[in-house]
PDB file of C-alpha atoms and ligand atoms in Angstrom:
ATOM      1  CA  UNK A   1     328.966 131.576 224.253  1.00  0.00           C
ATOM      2  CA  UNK A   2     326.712 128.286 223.750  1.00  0.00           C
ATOM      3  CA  UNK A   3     323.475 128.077 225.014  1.00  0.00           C
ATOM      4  CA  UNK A   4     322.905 124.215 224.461  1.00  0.00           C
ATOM      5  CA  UNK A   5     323.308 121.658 222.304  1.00  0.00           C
ATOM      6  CA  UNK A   6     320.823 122.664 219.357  1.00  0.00           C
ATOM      7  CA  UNK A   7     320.925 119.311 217.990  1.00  0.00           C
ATOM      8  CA  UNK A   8     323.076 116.658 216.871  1.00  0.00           C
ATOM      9  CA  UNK A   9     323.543 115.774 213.162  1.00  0.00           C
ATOM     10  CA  UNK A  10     322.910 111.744 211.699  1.00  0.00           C
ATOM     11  CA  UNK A  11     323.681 111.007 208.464  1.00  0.00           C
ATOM     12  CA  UNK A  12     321.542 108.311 206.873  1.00  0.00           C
ATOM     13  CA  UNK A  13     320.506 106.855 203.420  1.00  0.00           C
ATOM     14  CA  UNK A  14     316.834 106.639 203.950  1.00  0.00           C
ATOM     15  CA  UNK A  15     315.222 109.724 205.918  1.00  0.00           C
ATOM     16  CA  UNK A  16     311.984 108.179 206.406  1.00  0.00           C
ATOM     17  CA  UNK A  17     313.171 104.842 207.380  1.00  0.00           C
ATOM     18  CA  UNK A  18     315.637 106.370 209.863  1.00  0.00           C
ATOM     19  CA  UNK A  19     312.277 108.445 211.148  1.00  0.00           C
ATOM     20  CA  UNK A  20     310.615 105.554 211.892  1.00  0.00           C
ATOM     21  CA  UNK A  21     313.709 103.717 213.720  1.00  0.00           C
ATOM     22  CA  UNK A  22     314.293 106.796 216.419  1.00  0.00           C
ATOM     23  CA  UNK A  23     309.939 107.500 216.808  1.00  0.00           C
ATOM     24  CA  UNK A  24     309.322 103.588 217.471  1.00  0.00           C
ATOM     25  CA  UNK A  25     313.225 102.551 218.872  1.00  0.00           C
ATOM     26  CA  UNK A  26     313.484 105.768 221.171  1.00  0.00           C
ATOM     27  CA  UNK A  27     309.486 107.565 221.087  1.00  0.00           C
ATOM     28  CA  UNK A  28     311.153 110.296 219.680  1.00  0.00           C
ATOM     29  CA  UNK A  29     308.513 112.824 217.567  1.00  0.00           C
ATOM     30  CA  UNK A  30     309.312 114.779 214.534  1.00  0.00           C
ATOM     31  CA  UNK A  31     308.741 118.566 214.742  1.00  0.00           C
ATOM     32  CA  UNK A  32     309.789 119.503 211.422  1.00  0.00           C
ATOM     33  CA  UNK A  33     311.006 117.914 208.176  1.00  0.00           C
ATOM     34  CA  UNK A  34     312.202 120.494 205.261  1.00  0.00           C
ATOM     35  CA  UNK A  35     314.111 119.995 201.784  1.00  0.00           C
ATOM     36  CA  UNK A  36     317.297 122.582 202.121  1.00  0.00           C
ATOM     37  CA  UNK A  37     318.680 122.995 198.247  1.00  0.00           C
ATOM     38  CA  UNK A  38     322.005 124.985 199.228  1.00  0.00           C
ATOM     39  CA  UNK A  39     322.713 121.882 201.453  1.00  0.00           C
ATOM     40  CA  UNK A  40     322.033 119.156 199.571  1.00  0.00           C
ATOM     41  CA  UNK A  41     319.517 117.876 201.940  1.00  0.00           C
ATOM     42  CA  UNK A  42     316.588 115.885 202.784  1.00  0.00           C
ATOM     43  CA  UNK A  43     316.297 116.383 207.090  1.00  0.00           C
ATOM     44  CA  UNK A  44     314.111 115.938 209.944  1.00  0.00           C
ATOM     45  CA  UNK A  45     314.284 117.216 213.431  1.00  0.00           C
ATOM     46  CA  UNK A  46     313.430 115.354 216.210  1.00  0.00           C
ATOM     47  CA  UNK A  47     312.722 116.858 219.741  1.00  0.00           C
ATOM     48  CA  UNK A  48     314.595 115.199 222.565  1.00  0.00           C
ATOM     49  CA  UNK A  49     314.068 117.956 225.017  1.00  0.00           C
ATOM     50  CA  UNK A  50     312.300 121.358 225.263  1.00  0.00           C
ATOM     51  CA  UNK A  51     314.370 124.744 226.525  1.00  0.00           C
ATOM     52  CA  UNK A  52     314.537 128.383 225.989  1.00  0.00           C
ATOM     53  CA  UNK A  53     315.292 129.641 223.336  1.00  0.00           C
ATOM     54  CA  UNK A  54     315.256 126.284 221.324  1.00  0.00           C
ATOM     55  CA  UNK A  55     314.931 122.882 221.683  1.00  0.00           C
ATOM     56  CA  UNK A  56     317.542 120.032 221.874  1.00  0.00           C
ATOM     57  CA  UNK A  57     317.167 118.089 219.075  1.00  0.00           C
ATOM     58  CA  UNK A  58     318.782 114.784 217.104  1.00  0.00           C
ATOM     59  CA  UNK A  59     318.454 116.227 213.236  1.00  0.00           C
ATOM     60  CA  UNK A  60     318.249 113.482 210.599  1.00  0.00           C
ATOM     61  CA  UNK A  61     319.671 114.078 207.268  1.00  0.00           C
ATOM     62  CA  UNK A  62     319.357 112.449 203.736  1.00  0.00           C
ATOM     63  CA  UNK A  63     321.513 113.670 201.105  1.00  0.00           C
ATOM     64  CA  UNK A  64     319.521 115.029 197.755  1.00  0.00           C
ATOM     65  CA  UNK A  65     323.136 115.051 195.514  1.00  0.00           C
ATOM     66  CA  UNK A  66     325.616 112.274 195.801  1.00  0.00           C
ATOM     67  CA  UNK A  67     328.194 115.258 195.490  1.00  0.00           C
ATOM     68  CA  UNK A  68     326.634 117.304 198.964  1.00  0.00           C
ATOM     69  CA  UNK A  69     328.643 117.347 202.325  1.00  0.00           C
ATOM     70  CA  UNK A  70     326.347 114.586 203.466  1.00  0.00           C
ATOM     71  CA  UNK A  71     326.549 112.560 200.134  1.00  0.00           C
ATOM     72  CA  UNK A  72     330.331 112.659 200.324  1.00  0.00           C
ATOM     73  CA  UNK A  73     330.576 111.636 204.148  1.00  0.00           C
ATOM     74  CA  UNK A  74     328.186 108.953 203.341  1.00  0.00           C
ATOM     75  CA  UNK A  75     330.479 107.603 200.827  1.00  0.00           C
ATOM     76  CA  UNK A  76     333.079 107.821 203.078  1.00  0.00           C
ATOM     77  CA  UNK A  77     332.333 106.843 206.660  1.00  0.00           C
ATOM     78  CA  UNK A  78     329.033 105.320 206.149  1.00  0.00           C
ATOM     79  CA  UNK A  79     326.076 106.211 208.339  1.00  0.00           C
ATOM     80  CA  UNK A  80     326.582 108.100 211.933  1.00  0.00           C
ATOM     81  CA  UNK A  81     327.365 111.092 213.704  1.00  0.00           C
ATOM     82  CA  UNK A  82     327.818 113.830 210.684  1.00  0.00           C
ATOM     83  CA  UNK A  83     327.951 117.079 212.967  1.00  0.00           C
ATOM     84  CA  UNK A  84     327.342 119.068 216.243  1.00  0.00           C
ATOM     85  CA  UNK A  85     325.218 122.053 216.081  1.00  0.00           C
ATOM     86  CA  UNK A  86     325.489 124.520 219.425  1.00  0.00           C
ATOM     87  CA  UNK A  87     322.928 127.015 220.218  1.00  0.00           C
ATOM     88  CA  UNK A  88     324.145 130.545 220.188  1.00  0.00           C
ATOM     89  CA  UNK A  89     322.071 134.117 221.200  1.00  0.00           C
ATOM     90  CA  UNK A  90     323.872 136.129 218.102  1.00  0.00           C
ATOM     91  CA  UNK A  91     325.560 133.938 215.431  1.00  0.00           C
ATOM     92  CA  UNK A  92     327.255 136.920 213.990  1.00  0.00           C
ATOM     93  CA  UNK A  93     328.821 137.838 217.334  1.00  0.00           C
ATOM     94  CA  UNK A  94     330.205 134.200 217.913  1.00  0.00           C
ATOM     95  CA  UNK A  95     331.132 133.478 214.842  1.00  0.00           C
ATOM     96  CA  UNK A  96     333.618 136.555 215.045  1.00  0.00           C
ATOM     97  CA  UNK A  97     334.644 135.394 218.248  1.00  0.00           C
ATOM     98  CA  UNK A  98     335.569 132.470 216.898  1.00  0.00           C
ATOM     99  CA  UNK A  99     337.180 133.297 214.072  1.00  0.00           C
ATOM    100  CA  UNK A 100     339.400 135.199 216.210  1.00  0.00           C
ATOM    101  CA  UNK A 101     340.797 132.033 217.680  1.00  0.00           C
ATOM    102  CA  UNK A 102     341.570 131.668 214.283  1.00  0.00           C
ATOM    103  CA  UNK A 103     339.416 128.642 213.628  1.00  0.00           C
ATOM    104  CA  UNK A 104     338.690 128.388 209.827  1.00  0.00           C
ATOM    105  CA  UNK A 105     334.915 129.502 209.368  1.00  0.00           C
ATOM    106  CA  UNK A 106     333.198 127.507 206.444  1.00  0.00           C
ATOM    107  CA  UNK A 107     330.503 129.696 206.259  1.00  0.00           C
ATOM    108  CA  UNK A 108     331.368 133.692 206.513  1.00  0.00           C
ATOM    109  CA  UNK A 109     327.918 134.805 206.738  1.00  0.00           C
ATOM    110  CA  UNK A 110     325.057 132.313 208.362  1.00  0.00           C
ATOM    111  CA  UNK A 111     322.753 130.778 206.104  1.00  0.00           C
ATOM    112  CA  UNK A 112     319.023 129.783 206.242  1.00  0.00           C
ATOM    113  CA  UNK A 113     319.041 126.415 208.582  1.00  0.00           C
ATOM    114  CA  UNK A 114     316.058 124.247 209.942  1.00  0.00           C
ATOM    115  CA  UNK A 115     313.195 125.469 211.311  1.00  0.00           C
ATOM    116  CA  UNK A 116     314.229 129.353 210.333  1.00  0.00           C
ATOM    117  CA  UNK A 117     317.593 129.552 212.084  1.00  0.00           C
ATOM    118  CA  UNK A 118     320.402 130.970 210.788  1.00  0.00           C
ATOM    119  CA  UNK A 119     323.128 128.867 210.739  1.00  0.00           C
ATOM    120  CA  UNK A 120     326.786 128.707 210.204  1.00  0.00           C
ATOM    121  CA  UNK A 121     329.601 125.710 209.896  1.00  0.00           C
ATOM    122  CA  UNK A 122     333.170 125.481 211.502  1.00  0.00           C
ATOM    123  CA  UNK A 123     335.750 123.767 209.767  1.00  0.00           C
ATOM    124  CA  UNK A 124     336.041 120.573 211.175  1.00  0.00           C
ATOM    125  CA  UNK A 125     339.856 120.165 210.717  1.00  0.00           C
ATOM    126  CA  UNK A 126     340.020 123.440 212.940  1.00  0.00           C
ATOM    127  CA  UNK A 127     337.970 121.722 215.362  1.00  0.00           C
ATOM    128  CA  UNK A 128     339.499 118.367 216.280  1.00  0.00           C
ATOM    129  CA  UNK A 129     337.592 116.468 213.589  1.00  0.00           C
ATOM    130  CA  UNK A 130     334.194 117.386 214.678  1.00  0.00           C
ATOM    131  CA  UNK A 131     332.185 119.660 212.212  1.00  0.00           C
ATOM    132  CA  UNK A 132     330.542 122.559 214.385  1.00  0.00           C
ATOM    133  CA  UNK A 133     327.751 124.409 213.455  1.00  0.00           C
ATOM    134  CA  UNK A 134     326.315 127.605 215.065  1.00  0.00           C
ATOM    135  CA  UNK A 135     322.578 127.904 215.459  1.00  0.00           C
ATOM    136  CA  UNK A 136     321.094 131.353 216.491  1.00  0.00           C
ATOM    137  CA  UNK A 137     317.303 129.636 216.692  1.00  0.00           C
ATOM    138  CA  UNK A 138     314.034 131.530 216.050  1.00  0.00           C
ATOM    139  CA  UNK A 139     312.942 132.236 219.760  1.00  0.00           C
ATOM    140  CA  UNK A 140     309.794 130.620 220.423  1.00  0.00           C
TER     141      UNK A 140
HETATM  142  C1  V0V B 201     334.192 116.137 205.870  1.00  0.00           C
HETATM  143  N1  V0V B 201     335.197 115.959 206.758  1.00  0.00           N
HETATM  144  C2  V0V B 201     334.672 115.786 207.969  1.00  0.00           C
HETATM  145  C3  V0V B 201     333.264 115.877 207.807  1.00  0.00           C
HETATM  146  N2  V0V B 201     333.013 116.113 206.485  1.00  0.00           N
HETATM  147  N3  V0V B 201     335.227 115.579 209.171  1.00  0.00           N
HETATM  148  C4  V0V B 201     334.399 115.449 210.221  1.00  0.00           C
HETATM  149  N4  V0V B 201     333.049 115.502 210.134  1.00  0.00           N
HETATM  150  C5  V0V B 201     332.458 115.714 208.944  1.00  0.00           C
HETATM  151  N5  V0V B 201     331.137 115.783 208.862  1.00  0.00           N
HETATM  152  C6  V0V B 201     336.642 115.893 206.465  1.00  0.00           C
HETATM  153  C7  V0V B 201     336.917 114.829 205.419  1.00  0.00           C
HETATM  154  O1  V0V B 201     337.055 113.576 206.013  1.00  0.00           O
HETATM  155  C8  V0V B 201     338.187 115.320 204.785  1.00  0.00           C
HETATM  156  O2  V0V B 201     339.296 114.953 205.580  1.00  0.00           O
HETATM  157  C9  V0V B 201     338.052 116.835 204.834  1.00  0.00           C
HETATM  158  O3  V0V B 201     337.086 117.108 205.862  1.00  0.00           O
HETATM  159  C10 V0V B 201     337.529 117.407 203.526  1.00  0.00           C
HETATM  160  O4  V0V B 201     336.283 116.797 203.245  1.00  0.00           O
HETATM  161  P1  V0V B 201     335.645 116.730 201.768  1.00  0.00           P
HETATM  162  O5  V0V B 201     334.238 116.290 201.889  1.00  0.00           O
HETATM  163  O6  V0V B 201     336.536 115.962 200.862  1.00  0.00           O
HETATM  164  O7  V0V B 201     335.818 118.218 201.312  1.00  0.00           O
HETATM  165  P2  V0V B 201     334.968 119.489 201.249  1.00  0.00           P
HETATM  166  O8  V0V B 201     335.939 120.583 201.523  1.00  0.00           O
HETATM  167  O9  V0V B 201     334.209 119.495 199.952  1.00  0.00           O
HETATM  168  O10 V0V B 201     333.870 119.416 202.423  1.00  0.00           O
HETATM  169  C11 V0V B 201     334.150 119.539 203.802  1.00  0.00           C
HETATM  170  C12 V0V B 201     333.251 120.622 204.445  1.00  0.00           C
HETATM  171  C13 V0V B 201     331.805 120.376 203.938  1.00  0.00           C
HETATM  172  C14 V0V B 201     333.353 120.492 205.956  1.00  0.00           C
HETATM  173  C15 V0V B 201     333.742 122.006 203.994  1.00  0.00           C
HETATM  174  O11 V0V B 201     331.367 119.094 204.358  1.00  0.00           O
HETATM  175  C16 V0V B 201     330.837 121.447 204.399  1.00  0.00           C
HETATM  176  O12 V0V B 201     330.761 122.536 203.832  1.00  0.00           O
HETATM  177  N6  V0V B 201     330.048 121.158 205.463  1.00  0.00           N
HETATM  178  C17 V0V B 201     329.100 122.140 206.002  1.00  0.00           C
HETATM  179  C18 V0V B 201     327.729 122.023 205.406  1.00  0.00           C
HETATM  180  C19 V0V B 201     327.022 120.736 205.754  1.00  0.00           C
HETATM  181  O13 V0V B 201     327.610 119.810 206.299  1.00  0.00           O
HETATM  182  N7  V0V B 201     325.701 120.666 205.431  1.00  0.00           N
HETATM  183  C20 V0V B 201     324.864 119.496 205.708  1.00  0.00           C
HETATM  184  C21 V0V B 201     324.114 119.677 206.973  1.00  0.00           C
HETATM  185  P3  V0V B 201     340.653 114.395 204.966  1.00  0.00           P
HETATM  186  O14 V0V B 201     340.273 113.211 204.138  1.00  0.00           O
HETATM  187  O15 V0V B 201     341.169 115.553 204.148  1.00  0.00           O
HETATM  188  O16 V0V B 201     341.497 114.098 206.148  1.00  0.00           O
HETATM  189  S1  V0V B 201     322.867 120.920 206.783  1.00  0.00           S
HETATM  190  C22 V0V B 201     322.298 121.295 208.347  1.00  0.00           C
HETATM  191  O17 V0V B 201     322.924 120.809 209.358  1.00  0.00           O
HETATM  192  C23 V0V B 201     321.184 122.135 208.461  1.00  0.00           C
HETATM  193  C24 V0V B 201     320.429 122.618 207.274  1.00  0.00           C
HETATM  194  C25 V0V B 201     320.710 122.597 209.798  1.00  0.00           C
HETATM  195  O18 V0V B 201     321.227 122.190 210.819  1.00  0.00           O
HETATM  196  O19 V0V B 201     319.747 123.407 209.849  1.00  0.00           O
HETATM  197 CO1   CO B 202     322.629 120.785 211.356  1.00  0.00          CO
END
């Protein structure tokens, strides 16, 4: 059902700072930085490797509202590791699947994710503590 890790999700307090730690640390380049309202976020992604249908990528996100998924985990557990987000072909298709295995789904329906994809999160207490997201990636 996966297709690759799309990327992997930071957490941090200052997006640009954190930018210029992973480009000058780790030569890492920034494909694409976007402001996503519904999410509460301020993110960049960051191209570690190229594939078909999308690339693998470490995505670095700045919360916009102290009271967002990323504001309250910040609070919380400080900066770090905030998700996993798998590639998938059809995100409606595995998220079905999945749902089947009776994993809670926190998003139904996908939603509009970085760089075009549609996206949608697992419920990370159905999922061994890791929040999951799905990410059916504009082909390119
Ligand atoms: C929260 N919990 C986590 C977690 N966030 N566990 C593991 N990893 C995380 N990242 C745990 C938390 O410790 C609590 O455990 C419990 O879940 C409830 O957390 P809460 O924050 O108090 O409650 P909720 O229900 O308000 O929020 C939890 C969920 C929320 C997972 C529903 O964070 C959510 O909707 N996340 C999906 C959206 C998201 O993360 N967006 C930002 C990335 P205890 O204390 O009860 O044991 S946007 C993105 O990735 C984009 C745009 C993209 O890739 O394109
Ligand atoms: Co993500």
């Amino acid at each position: 059902m996966f297709t690759r890790i799309d990327h992997v999700g930071i957490a941090v307090r200052d997006l640009d700072k954190a930018i210029t730690w992973y480009e000058t640390t780790f030569g890492l380049t920034v494909t694409a930085t976007e402001t996503n309202e519904e999410q509460g976020v301020r993110e960049a992604m960051l191209l570690v490797a190229d594939a078909a249908p999308g690339g693998s990528y470490v995505q670095l996100l700045e919360p916009i509202r102290a009271d967002s998924p990323v504001g309250k985990f910040l609070g919380r557990n400080g900066e770090g590791v905030h998700h996993i987000g798998y590639g998938v072909n059809d995100v409606e298709k595995a998220l079905a699947a999945i749902a089947e295995q009776g994993v809670r789904l926190v998003d139904k329906r996908p939603r509009h994710g970085s760089m075009g994809a549609s996206i949608a999160f697992l419920h990370p207490k159905d999922t061994g503590g890791v929040l999951t997201e799905l990410v059916q990636a504009v082909k390119h």
